[in-house]
PDB file of C-alpha atoms in Angstrom:
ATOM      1  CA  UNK A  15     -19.736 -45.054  12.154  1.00 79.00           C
ATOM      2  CA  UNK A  16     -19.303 -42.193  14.972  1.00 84.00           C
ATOM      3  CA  UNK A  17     -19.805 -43.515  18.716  1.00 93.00           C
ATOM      4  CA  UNK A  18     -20.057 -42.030  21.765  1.00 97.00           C
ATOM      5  CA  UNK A  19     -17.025 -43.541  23.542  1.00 97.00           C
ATOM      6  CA  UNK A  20     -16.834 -43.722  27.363  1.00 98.00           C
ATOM      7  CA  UNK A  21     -13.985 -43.818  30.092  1.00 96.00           C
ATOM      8  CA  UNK A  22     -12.673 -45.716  32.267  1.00 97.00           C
ATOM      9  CA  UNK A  23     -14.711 -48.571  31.521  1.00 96.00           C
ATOM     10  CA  UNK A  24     -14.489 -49.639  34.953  1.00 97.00           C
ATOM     11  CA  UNK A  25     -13.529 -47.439  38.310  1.00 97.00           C
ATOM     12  CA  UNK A  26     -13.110 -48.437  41.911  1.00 98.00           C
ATOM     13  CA  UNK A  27     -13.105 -46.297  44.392  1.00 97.00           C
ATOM     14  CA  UNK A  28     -13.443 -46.101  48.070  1.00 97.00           C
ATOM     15  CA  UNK A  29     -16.670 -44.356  49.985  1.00 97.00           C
ATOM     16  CA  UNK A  30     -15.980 -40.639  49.877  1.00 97.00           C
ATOM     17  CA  UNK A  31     -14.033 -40.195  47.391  1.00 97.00           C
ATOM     18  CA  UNK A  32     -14.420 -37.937  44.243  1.00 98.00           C
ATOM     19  CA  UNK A  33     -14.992 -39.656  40.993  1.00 98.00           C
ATOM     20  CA  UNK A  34     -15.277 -38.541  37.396  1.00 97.00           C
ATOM     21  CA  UNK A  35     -16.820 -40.072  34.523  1.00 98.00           C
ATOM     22  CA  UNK A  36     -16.010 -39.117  31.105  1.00 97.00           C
ATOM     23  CA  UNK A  37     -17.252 -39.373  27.651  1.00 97.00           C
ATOM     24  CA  UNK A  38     -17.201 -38.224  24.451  1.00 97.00           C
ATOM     25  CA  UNK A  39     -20.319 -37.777  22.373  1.00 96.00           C
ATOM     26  CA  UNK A  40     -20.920 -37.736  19.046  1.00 93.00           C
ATOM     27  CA  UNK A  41     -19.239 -34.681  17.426  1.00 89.00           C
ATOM     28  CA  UNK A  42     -21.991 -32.888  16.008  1.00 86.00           C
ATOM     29  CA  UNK A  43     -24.341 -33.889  18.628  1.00 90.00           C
ATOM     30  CA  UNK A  44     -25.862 -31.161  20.741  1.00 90.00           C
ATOM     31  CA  UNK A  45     -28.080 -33.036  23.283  1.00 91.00           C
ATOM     32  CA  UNK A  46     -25.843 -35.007  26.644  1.00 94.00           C
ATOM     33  CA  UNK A  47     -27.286 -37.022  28.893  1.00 95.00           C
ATOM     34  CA  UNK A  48     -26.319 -39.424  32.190  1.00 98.00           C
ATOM     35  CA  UNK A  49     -28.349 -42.428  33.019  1.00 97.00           C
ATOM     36  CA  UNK A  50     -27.301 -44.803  35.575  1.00 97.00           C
ATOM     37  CA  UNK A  51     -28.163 -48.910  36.072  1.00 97.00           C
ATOM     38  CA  UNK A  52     -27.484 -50.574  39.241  1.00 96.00           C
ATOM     39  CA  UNK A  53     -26.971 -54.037  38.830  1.00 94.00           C
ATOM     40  CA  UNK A  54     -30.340 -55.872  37.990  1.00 91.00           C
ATOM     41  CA  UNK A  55     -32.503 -52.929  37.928  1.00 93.00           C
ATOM     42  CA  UNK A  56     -33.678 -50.318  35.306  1.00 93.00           C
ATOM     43  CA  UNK A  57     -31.698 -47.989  33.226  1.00 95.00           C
ATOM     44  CA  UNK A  58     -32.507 -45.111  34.804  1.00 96.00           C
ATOM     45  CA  UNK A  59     -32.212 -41.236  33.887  1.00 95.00           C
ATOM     46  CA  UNK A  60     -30.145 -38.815  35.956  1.00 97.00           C
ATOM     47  CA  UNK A  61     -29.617 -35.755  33.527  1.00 96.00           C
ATOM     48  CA  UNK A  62     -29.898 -34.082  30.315  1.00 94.00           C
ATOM     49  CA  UNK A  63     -27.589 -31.089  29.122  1.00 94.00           C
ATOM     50  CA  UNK A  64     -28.156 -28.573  26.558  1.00 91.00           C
ATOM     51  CA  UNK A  65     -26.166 -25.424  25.570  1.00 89.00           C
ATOM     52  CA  UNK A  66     -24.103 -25.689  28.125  1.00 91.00           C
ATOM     53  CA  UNK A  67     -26.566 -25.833  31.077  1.00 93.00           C
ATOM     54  CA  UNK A  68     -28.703 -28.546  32.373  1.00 95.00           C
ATOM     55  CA  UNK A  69     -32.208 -28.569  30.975  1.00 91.00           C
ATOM     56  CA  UNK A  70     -33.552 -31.469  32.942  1.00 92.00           C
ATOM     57  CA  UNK A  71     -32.972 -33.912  36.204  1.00 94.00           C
ATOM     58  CA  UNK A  72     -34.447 -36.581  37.953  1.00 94.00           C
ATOM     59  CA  UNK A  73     -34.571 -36.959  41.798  1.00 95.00           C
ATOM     60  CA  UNK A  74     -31.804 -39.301  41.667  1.00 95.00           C
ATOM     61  CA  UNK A  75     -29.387 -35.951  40.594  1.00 96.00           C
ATOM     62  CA  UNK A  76     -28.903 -34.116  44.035  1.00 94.00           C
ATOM     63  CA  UNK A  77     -25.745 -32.129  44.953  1.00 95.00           C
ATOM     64  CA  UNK A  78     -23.978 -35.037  44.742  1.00 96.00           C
ATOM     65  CA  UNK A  79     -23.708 -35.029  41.299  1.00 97.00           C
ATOM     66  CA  UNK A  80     -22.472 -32.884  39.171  1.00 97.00           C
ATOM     67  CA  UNK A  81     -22.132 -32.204  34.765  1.00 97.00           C
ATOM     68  CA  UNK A  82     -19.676 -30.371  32.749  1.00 95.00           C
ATOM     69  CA  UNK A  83     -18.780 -29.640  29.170  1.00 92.00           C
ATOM     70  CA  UNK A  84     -15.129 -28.520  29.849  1.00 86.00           C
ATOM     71  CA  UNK A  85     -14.324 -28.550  26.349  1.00 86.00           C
ATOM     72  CA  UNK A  86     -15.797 -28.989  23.076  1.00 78.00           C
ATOM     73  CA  UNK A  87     -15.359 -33.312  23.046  1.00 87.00           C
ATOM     74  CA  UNK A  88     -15.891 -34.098  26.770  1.00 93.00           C
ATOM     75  CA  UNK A  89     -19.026 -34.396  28.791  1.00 96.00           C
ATOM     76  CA  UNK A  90     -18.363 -35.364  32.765  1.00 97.00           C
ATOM     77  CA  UNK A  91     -20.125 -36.532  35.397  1.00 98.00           C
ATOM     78  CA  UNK A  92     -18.589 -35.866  38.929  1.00 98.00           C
ATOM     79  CA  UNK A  93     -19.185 -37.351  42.090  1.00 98.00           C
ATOM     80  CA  UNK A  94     -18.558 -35.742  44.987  1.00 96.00           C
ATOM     81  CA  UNK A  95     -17.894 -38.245  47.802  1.00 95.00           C
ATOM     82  CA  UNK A  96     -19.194 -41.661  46.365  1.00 97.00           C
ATOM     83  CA  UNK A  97     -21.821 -43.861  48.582  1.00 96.00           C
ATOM     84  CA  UNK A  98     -22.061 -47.541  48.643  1.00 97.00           C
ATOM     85  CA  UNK A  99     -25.381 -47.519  46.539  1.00 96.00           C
ATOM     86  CA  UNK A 100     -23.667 -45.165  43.627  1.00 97.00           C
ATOM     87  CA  UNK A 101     -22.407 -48.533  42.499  1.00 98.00           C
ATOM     88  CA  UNK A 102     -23.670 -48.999  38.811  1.00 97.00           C
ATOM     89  CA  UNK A 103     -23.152 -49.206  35.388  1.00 98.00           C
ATOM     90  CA  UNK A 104     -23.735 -45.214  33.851  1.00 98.00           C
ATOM     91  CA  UNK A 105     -23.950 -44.227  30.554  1.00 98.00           C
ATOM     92  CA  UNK A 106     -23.628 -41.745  28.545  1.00 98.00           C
ATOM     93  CA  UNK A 107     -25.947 -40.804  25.407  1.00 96.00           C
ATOM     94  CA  UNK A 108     -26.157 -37.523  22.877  1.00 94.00           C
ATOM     95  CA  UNK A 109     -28.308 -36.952  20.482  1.00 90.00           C
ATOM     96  CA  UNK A 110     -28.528 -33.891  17.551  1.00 85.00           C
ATOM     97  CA  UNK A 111     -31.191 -31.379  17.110  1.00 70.00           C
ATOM     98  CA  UNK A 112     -34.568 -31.609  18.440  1.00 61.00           C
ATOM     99  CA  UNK A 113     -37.710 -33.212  18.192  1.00 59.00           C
ATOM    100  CA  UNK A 114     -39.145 -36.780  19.185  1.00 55.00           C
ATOM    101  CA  UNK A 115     -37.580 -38.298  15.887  1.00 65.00           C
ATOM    102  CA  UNK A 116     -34.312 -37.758  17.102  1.00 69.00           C
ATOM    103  CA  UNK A 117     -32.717 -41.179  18.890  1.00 86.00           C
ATOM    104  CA  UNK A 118     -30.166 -41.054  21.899  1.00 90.00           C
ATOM    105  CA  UNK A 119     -26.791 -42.948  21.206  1.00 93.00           C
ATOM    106  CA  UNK A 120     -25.361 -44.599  24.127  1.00 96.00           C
ATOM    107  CA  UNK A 121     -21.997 -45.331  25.175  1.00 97.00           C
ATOM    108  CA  UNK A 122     -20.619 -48.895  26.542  1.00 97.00           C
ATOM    109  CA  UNK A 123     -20.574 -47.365  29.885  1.00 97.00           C
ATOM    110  CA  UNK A 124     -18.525 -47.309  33.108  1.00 98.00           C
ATOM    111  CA  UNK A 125     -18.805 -49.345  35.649  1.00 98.00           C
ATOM    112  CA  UNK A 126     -18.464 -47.426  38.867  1.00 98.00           C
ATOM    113  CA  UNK A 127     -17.843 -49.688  42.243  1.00 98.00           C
ATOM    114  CA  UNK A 128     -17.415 -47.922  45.763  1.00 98.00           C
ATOM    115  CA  UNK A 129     -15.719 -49.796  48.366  1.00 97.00           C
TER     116      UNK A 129
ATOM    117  CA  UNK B   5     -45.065 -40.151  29.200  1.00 67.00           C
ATOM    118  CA  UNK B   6     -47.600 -42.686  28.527  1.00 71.00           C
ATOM    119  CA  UNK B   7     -47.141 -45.787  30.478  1.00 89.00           C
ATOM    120  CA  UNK B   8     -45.982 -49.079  28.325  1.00 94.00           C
ATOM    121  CA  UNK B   9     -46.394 -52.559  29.495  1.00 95.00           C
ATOM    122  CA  UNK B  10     -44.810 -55.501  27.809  1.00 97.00           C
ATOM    123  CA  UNK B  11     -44.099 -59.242  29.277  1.00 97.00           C
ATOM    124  CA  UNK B  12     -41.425 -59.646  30.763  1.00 97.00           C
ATOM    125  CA  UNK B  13     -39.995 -62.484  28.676  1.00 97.00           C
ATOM    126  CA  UNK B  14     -40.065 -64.352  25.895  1.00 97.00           C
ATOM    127  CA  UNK B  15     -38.450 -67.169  23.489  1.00 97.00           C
ATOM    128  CA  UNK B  16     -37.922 -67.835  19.752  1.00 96.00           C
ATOM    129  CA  UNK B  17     -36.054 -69.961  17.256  1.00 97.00           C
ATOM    130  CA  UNK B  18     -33.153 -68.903  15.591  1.00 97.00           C
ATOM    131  CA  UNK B  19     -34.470 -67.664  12.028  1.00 97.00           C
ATOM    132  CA  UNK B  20     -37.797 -67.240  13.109  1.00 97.00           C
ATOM    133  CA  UNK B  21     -39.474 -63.998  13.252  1.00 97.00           C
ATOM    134  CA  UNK B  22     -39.641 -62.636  16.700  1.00 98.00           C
ATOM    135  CA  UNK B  23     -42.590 -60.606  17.417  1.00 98.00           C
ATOM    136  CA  UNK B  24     -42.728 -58.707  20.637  1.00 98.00           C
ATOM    137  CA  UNK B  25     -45.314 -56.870  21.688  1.00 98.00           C
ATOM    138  CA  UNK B  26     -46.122 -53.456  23.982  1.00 97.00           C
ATOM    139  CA  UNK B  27     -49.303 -52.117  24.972  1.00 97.00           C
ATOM    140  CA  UNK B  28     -49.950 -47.979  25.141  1.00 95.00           C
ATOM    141  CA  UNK B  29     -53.105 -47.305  26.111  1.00 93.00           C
ATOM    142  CA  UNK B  30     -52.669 -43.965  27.500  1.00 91.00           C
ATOM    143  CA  UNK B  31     -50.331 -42.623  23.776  1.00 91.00           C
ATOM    144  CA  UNK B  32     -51.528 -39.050  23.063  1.00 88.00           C
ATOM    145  CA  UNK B  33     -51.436 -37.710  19.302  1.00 86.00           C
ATOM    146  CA  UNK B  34     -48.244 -36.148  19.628  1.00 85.00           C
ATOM    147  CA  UNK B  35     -46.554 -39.097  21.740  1.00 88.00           C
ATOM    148  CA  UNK B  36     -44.128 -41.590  19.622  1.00 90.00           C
ATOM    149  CA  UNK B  37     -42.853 -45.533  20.637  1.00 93.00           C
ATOM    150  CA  UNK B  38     -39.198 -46.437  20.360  1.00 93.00           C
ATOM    151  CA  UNK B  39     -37.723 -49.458  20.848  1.00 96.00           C
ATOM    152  CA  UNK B  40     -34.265 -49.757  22.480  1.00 96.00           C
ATOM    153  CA  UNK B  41     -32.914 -52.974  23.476  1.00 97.00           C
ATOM    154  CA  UNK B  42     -29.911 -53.628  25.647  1.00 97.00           C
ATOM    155  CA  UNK B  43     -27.551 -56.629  24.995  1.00 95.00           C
ATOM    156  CA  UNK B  44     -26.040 -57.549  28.535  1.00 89.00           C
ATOM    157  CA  UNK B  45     -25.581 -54.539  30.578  1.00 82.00           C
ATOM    158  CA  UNK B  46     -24.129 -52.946  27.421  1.00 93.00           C
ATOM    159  CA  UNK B  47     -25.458 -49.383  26.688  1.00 95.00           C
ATOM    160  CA  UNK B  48     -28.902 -49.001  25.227  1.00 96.00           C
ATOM    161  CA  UNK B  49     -29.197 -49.439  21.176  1.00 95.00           C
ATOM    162  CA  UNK B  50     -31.439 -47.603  19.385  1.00 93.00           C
ATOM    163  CA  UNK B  51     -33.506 -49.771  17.129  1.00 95.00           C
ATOM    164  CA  UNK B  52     -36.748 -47.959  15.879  1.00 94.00           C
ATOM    165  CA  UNK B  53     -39.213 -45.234  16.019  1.00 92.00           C
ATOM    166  CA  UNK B  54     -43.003 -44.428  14.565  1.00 92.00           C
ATOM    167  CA  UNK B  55     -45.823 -42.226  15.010  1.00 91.00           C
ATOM    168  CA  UNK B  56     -48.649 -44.236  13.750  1.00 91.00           C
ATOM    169  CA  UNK B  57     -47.312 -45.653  10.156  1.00 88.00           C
ATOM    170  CA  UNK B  58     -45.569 -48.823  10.010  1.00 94.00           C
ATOM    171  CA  UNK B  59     -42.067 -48.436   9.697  1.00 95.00           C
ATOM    172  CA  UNK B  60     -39.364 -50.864   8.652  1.00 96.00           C
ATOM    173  CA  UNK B  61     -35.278 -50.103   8.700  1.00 95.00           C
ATOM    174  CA  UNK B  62     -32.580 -52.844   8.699  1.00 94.00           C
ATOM    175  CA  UNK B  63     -32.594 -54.048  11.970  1.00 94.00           C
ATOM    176  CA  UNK B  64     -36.807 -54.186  12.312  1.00 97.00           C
ATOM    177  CA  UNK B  65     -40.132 -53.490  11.901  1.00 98.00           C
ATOM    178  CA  UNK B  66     -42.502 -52.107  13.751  1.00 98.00           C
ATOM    179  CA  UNK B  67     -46.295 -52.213  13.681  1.00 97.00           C
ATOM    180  CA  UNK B  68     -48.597 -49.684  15.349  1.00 96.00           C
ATOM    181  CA  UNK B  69     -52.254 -50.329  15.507  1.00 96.00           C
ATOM    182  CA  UNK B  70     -54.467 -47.947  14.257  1.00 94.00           C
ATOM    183  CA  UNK B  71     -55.936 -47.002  17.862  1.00 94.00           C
ATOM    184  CA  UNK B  72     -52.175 -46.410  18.741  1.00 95.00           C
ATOM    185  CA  UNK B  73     -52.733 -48.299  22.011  1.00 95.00           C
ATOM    186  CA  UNK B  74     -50.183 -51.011  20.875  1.00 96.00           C
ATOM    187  CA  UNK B  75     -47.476 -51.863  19.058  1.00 97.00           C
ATOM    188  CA  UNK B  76     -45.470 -54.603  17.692  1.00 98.00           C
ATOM    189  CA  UNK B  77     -41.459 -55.019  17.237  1.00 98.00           C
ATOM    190  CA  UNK B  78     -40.521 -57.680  14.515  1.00 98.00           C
ATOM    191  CA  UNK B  79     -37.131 -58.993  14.327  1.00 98.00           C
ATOM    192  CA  UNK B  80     -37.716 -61.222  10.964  1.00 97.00           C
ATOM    193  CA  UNK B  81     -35.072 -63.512  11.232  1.00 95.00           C
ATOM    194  CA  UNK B  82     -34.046 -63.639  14.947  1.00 97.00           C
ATOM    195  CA  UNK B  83     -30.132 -64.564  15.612  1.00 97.00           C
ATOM    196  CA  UNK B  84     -28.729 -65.590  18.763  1.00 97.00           C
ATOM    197  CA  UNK B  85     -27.041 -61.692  18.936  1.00 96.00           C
ATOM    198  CA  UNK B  86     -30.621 -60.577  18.974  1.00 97.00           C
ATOM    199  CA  UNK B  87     -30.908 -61.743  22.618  1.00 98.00           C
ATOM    200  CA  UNK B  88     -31.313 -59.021  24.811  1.00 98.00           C
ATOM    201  CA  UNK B  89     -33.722 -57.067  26.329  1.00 97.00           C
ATOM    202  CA  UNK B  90     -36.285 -55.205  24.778  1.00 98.00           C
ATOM    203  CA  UNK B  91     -37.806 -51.550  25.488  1.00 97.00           C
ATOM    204  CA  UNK B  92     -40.903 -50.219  24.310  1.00 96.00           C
ATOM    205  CA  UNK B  93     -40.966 -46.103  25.115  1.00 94.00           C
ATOM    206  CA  UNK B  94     -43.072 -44.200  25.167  1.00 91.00           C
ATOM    207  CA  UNK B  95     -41.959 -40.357  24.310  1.00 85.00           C
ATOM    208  CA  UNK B  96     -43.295 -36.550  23.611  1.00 76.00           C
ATOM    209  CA  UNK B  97     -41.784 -34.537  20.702  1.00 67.00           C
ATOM    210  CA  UNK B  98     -40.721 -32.069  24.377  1.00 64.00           C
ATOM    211  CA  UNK B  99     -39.801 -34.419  26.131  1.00 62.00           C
ATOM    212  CA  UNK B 100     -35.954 -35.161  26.779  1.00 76.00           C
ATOM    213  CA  UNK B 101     -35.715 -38.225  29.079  1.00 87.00           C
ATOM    214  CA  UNK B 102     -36.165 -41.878  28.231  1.00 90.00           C
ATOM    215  CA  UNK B 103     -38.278 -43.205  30.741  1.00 90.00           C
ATOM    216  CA  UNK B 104     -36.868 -47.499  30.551  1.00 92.00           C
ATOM    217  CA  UNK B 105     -39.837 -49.972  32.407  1.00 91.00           C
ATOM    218  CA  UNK B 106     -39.098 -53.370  32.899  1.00 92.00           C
ATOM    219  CA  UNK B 107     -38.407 -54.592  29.100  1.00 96.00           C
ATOM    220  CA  UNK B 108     -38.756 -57.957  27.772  1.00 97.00           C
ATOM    221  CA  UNK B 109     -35.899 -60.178  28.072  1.00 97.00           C
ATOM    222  CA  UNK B 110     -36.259 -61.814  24.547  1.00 98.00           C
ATOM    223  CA  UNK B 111     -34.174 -65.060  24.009  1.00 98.00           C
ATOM    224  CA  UNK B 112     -33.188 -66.642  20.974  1.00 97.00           C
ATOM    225  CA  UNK B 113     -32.311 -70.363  21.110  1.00 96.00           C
ATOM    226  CA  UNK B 114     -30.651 -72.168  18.633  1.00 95.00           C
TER     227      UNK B 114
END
């Protein structure tokens, strides 16, 4: 059964630094998103991307943060210079087509710790 | 998105029937409920969707009251891999986001 695969599963970095997440959605999926959990608290959304542009973000999503579909497989989330409280769990999800009927797939995650 | 509310825990037998419940008050027409549930800081699993018919698939069923303003998930014959907690969302056919509350952390004992 097709998964959406993440990596690393885990990354530490130090404050200020530049991280990358990567994943790979579904192949014939067309709809990416980034949601983040910090440890004990809700999943929450960051972004959704759609032919090759962002359609939606929360608040959480400054310019900090950034998405790109550099290929056709991968779907990246950059940080720019990682803060103490960017420490969480993110995940990836994709999803095909449109309409409500259509579930999100999520990825194991990465686990993201600054230092 | 209308706002859900479920409790925030709950516990049942290993091969009962788990039944966990969500309230929707505020669902418009066009406005669906999914259930997600999320095993241990794993990613989110996609369990089940519906409009206003009952639906059933291989992992659940769920039961939406005729008013739409709640809804039941039923895991028939619970494991201990069903623990986990539970999401109720509520979601437009334009909207893109999943909006996650709370949950219910269900446990299954043995």
């Amino acid at each position: 059964e097709p998964e959406v695969t993440q990596t690393p599963s885990h990354q530490v970095t130090q404050m200020g630094q530049e991280v990358i997440l990567r994943c790979v959605p579904i192949s014939n999926h067309l709809y990416f998103y980034w949601y983040r959990q910090i440890l004990g608290q809700k999943v929450e959304f960051l972004v959704s991307f759609y032919n090759n542009e962002i359609s939606e973000k929360s608040e959480i999503f400054d310019d900090q943060f950034s998405v790109e579909r550099p290929d056709g497989s991968n779907f990246t989330l950059k940080i720019r210079s990682t803060k103490l409280e960017d420490s969480a769990m993110y995940f990836c999800a994709s999803r095909t087509g449109t309409g409500a009927y259509n579930e999100q797939f999520f990825g194991p995650g990465t686990r993201l710790t600054v230092l | 998105d209308a706002k859900t509310t479920q409790p925030p825990s709950m516990d049942c037998a290993e091969g009962r029937a788990a039944n966990l419940p969500c309230n929707h008050s505020t669902i418009s027409g066009n406005e669906y409920v999914y259930w997600y549930r999320q095993i241990h800081s794993q990613g989110p699993q996609y369990i089940i969707h519906g409009l206003k018919n009952n639906e059933t698939n291989e992992m659940a069923s769920l039961i939406i009251t005729e008013d739409r303003k709640s809804s039941t998930l039923i895991l028939p014959h619970a494991t201990l891999r069903d623990t986990a907690v539970y999401y109720c969302i509520v979601r437009g056919p334009s909207g893109s986001r999943l909006t996650f509350g709370e949950g219910t952390q269900l446990t299954v004992n043995p």
